[in-house]
């Protein structure tokens, strides 16, 4: 957006100070009236009852709130709702299709990639976004050959790329195995 096109929130504000915004979440449009400071996480959890994305730290440190915006992983606790109007938001509720578990969800179960499950929605959304980045050829901090066009998805790459998603139950071994299994499915994604 050009600077000249930027408009202040006050320009759109309703008499109560709220801002009208329509979010697209898991294929459905949700018109809302919100305080312009509302985070995307709070908009979903507190205003729409979409509670799959979890609030852990509420400061960008744990990854529990991870969801996808136009396919890219984001931390919803750090995202302003009004910035995401017009984007296609996908949460854990929108991952599965036709009543069947998404293959990544199934892999998490197969490999015991969870215990309490609190971090799992974020882990799964983050994995999908991470693999999109990986398949686009984006290197990570542990990629040895930045110029390589065929980075190997090693344990080290997975751990680094998923390092923003913490699991207090310590299910990391299973999470890593599940990601390996899902990544190997390739075309199934
Ligand atoms: S709740 Fe968003 S990163 Fe922890
Ligand atoms: S499964 Fe409990 S925090 Fe990860």
CSV table of C-alpha atoms and ligand atoms in Angstrom, one decimal:
chain,number,residue,atom,x,y,z
A,1,UNK,CA,0.0,0.0,0.0
A,2,UNK,CA,1.4,3.5,-0.9
A,3,UNK,CA,1.8,5.9,2.0
A,4,UNK,CA,-0.8,8.1,0.4
A,5,UNK,CA,-3.3,5.3,0.6
A,6,UNK,CA,-2.8,4.7,4.3
A,7,UNK,CA,-5.8,5.7,6.3
A,8,UNK,CA,-6.1,5.8,10.1
A,9,UNK,CA,-8.3,3.5,12.1
A,10,UNK,CA,-10.2,6.5,13.3
A,11,UNK,CA,-11.5,7.1,9.8
A,12,UNK,CA,-13.4,3.8,10.0
A,13,UNK,CA,-14.3,3.9,13.7
A,14,UNK,CA,-17.8,3.4,14.8
A,15,UNK,CA,-19.3,5.6,17.5
A,16,UNK,CA,-18.2,3.1,20.2
A,17,UNK,CA,-14.6,3.2,18.9
A,18,UNK,CA,-15.0,-0.2,17.3
A,19,UNK,CA,-13.8,-1.0,13.8
A,20,UNK,CA,-15.7,-3.0,11.2
A,21,UNK,CA,-13.7,-5.9,9.8
A,22,UNK,CA,-14.5,-9.1,8.0
A,23,UNK,CA,-12.3,-12.0,8.5
A,24,UNK,CA,-12.2,-15.1,6.3
A,25,UNK,CA,-11.5,-18.1,8.5
A,26,UNK,CA,-11.5,-21.7,7.2
A,27,UNK,CA,-13.5,-20.7,4.2
A,28,UNK,CA,-16.2,-18.7,6.0
A,29,UNK,CA,-16.6,-14.9,6.2
A,30,UNK,CA,-17.1,-13.4,9.7
A,31,UNK,CA,-18.1,-9.7,9.9
A,32,UNK,CA,-17.0,-8.3,13.2
A,33,UNK,CA,-16.8,-5.0,15.1
A,34,UNK,CA,-13.7,-4.8,17.1
A,35,UNK,CA,-11.5,-2.5,19.1
A,36,UNK,CA,-8.7,-1.8,16.6
A,37,UNK,CA,-6.1,-3.1,19.1
A,38,UNK,CA,-7.6,-6.6,19.2
A,39,UNK,CA,-5.1,-9.3,18.3
A,40,UNK,CA,-6.1,-11.9,15.7
A,41,UNK,CA,-5.9,-14.5,18.4
A,42,UNK,CA,-8.3,-12.8,20.7
A,43,UNK,CA,-10.6,-12.0,17.7
A,44,UNK,CA,-10.9,-15.8,17.0
A,45,UNK,CA,-10.9,-17.1,20.6
A,46,UNK,CA,-12.9,-14.4,22.4
A,47,UNK,CA,-15.2,-13.0,19.7
A,48,UNK,CA,-15.8,-16.0,17.4
A,49,UNK,CA,-15.4,-19.0,19.7
A,50,UNK,CA,-12.7,-20.5,17.5
A,51,UNK,CA,-10.5,-21.9,20.2
A,52,UNK,CA,-8.3,-24.4,18.4
A,53,UNK,CA,-5.4,-21.8,18.3
A,54,UNK,CA,-4.2,-21.7,21.9
A,55,UNK,CA,-2.9,-18.8,24.0
A,56,UNK,CA,0.2,-19.8,25.7
A,57,UNK,CA,2.6,-16.8,26.3
A,58,UNK,CA,0.6,-14.1,24.4
A,59,UNK,CA,4.0,-12.6,23.5
A,60,UNK,CA,5.3,-14.5,20.5
A,61,UNK,CA,7.5,-16.9,22.4
A,62,UNK,CA,5.7,-20.3,22.4
A,63,UNK,CA,4.0,-20.8,19.0
A,64,UNK,CA,0.8,-22.2,20.5
A,65,UNK,CA,-1.3,-19.6,18.6
A,66,UNK,CA,0.3,-20.4,15.2
A,67,UNK,CA,-2.2,-20.3,12.3
A,68,UNK,CA,-1.9,-19.8,8.5
A,69,UNK,CA,-2.6,-16.6,6.6
A,70,UNK,CA,-2.7,-17.1,2.9
A,71,UNK,CA,-0.7,-20.3,3.6
A,72,UNK,CA,2.0,-18.5,5.6
A,73,UNK,CA,2.5,-19.3,9.3
A,74,UNK,CA,1.9,-16.4,11.7
A,75,UNK,CA,1.8,-15.9,15.4
A,76,UNK,CA,-1.8,-14.7,16.0
A,77,UNK,CA,-1.0,-13.3,19.4
A,78,UNK,CA,1.2,-10.7,17.7
A,79,UNK,CA,-1.0,-10.0,14.8
A,80,UNK,CA,-3.5,-7.1,14.7
A,81,UNK,CA,-6.8,-8.4,13.4
A,82,UNK,CA,-7.3,-5.5,11.0
A,83,UNK,CA,-4.2,-6.4,9.1
A,84,UNK,CA,-5.7,-9.7,8.2
A,85,UNK,CA,-8.9,-8.6,6.6
A,86,UNK,CA,-9.1,-10.1,3.2
A,87,UNK,CA,-6.6,-12.9,3.9
A,88,UNK,CA,-7.5,-16.5,4.0
A,89,UNK,CA,-7.0,-17.6,7.6
A,90,UNK,CA,-6.6,-21.3,8.3
A,91,UNK,CA,-6.7,-22.7,11.9
A,92,UNK,CA,-6.5,-26.3,13.1
A,93,UNK,CA,-10.3,-26.5,12.7
A,94,UNK,CA,-9.8,-26.0,8.9
A,95,UNK,CA,-7.0,-28.5,8.4
A,96,UNK,CA,-9.0,-31.7,8.2
A,97,UNK,CA,-11.4,-32.2,5.3
A,98,UNK,CA,-14.6,-34.3,4.9
A,99,UNK,CA,-14.4,-35.6,8.5
A,100,UNK,CA,-11.1,-37.3,7.9
A,101,UNK,CA,-8.0,-36.4,9.8
A,102,UNK,CA,-5.4,-34.5,7.8
A,103,UNK,CA,-2.5,-36.9,7.2
A,104,UNK,CA,-0.3,-34.7,9.4
A,105,UNK,CA,-2.8,-35.1,12.3
A,106,UNK,CA,-2.8,-38.8,11.8
A,107,UNK,CA,1.0,-38.9,11.8
A,108,UNK,CA,1.1,-37.0,15.1
A,109,UNK,CA,-1.1,-39.7,16.6
A,110,UNK,CA,0.9,-42.5,15.1
A,111,UNK,CA,4.2,-41.2,16.4
A,112,UNK,CA,2.9,-39.9,19.8
A,113,UNK,CA,3.7,-36.4,18.8
A,114,UNK,CA,1.6,-35.0,21.7
A,115,UNK,CA,0.8,-35.5,25.3
A,116,UNK,CA,-1.5,-32.9,26.7
A,117,UNK,CA,-2.2,-31.5,23.2
A,118,UNK,CA,-2.0,-27.9,24.1
A,119,UNK,CA,0.7,-27.1,21.7
A,120,UNK,CA,-0.5,-29.4,19.0
A,121,UNK,CA,-2.7,-27.1,16.9
A,122,UNK,CA,0.2,-24.7,16.7
A,123,UNK,CA,2.6,-27.5,15.9
A,124,UNK,CA,0.5,-28.8,13.1
A,125,UNK,CA,-0.3,-25.4,11.5
A,126,UNK,CA,3.4,-24.4,11.8
A,127,UNK,CA,4.5,-27.7,10.2
A,128,UNK,CA,2.3,-27.0,7.2
A,129,UNK,CA,3.7,-23.5,6.8
A,130,UNK,CA,7.2,-24.7,7.5
A,131,UNK,CA,7.1,-27.3,4.7
A,132,UNK,CA,5.8,-24.7,2.3
A,133,UNK,CA,8.8,-22.6,3.1
A,134,UNK,CA,11.1,-25.6,2.8
A,135,UNK,CA,9.7,-26.6,-0.5
A,136,UNK,CA,10.1,-23.0,-1.7
A,137,UNK,CA,13.8,-23.5,-1.1
A,138,UNK,CA,14.2,-21.1,1.8
A,139,UNK,CA,17.3,-21.9,3.9
A,140,UNK,CA,17.3,-22.0,7.7
A,141,UNK,CA,20.0,-21.0,10.2
A,142,UNK,CA,21.4,-24.6,10.1
A,143,UNK,CA,21.4,-24.9,6.3
A,144,UNK,CA,25.0,-25.5,5.4
A,145,UNK,CA,24.8,-24.7,1.7
A,146,UNK,CA,22.7,-21.6,1.3
A,147,UNK,CA,23.0,-21.9,-2.5
A,148,UNK,CA,21.8,-25.5,-2.7
A,149,UNK,CA,18.6,-26.2,-4.6
A,150,UNK,CA,18.1,-29.5,-2.8
A,151,UNK,CA,18.2,-29.0,1.0
A,152,UNK,CA,17.7,-32.2,2.9
A,153,UNK,CA,15.0,-32.1,5.6
A,154,UNK,CA,17.2,-33.5,8.3
A,155,UNK,CA,16.4,-33.7,12.0
A,156,UNK,CA,18.5,-30.6,12.5
A,157,UNK,CA,16.5,-28.7,9.8
A,158,UNK,CA,13.2,-29.7,11.4
A,159,UNK,CA,14.3,-28.7,14.9
A,160,UNK,CA,15.6,-25.3,13.7
A,161,UNK,CA,12.6,-24.6,11.5
A,162,UNK,CA,10.1,-25.6,14.3
A,163,UNK,CA,12.1,-24.0,17.1
A,164,UNK,CA,9.4,-21.4,17.5
A,165,UNK,CA,6.9,-24.0,18.7
A,166,UNK,CA,7.5,-25.1,22.2
A,167,UNK,CA,6.1,-28.3,23.8
A,168,UNK,CA,6.1,-28.3,27.6
A,169,UNK,CA,5.4,-32.1,27.5
A,170,UNK,CA,8.6,-32.7,25.6
A,171,UNK,CA,7.0,-34.6,22.8
A,172,UNK,CA,9.7,-33.4,20.4
A,173,UNK,CA,10.9,-36.8,19.3
A,174,UNK,CA,7.4,-37.9,18.2
A,175,UNK,CA,6.8,-34.5,16.6
A,176,UNK,CA,9.9,-34.8,14.5
A,177,UNK,CA,9.0,-38.3,13.4
A,178,UNK,CA,5.6,-37.2,12.5
A,179,UNK,CA,6.9,-34.4,10.4
A,180,UNK,CA,9.4,-36.7,8.6
A,181,UNK,CA,6.5,-39.1,7.8
A,182,UNK,CA,4.3,-36.4,6.5
A,183,UNK,CA,7.0,-34.7,4.5
A,184,UNK,CA,7.8,-38.1,2.9
A,185,UNK,CA,4.2,-38.3,1.7
A,186,UNK,CA,4.9,-35.4,-0.7
A,187,UNK,CA,2.0,-35.4,-3.1
A,188,UNK,CA,-0.5,-36.1,-0.3
A,189,UNK,CA,-0.2,-32.5,0.8
B,1,LIG,S1,0.6,-17.4,22.4
B,1,LIG,FE1,1.4,-16.6,20.6
B,1,LIG,S2,3.5,-17.2,20.6
B,1,LIG,FE2,2.7,-17.9,22.5
B,2,LIG,S1,1.8,-31.9,24.0
B,2,LIG,FE1,1.6,-30.8,25.9
B,2,LIG,S2,2.6,-28.9,25.4
B,2,LIG,FE2,3.0,-30.2,23.7
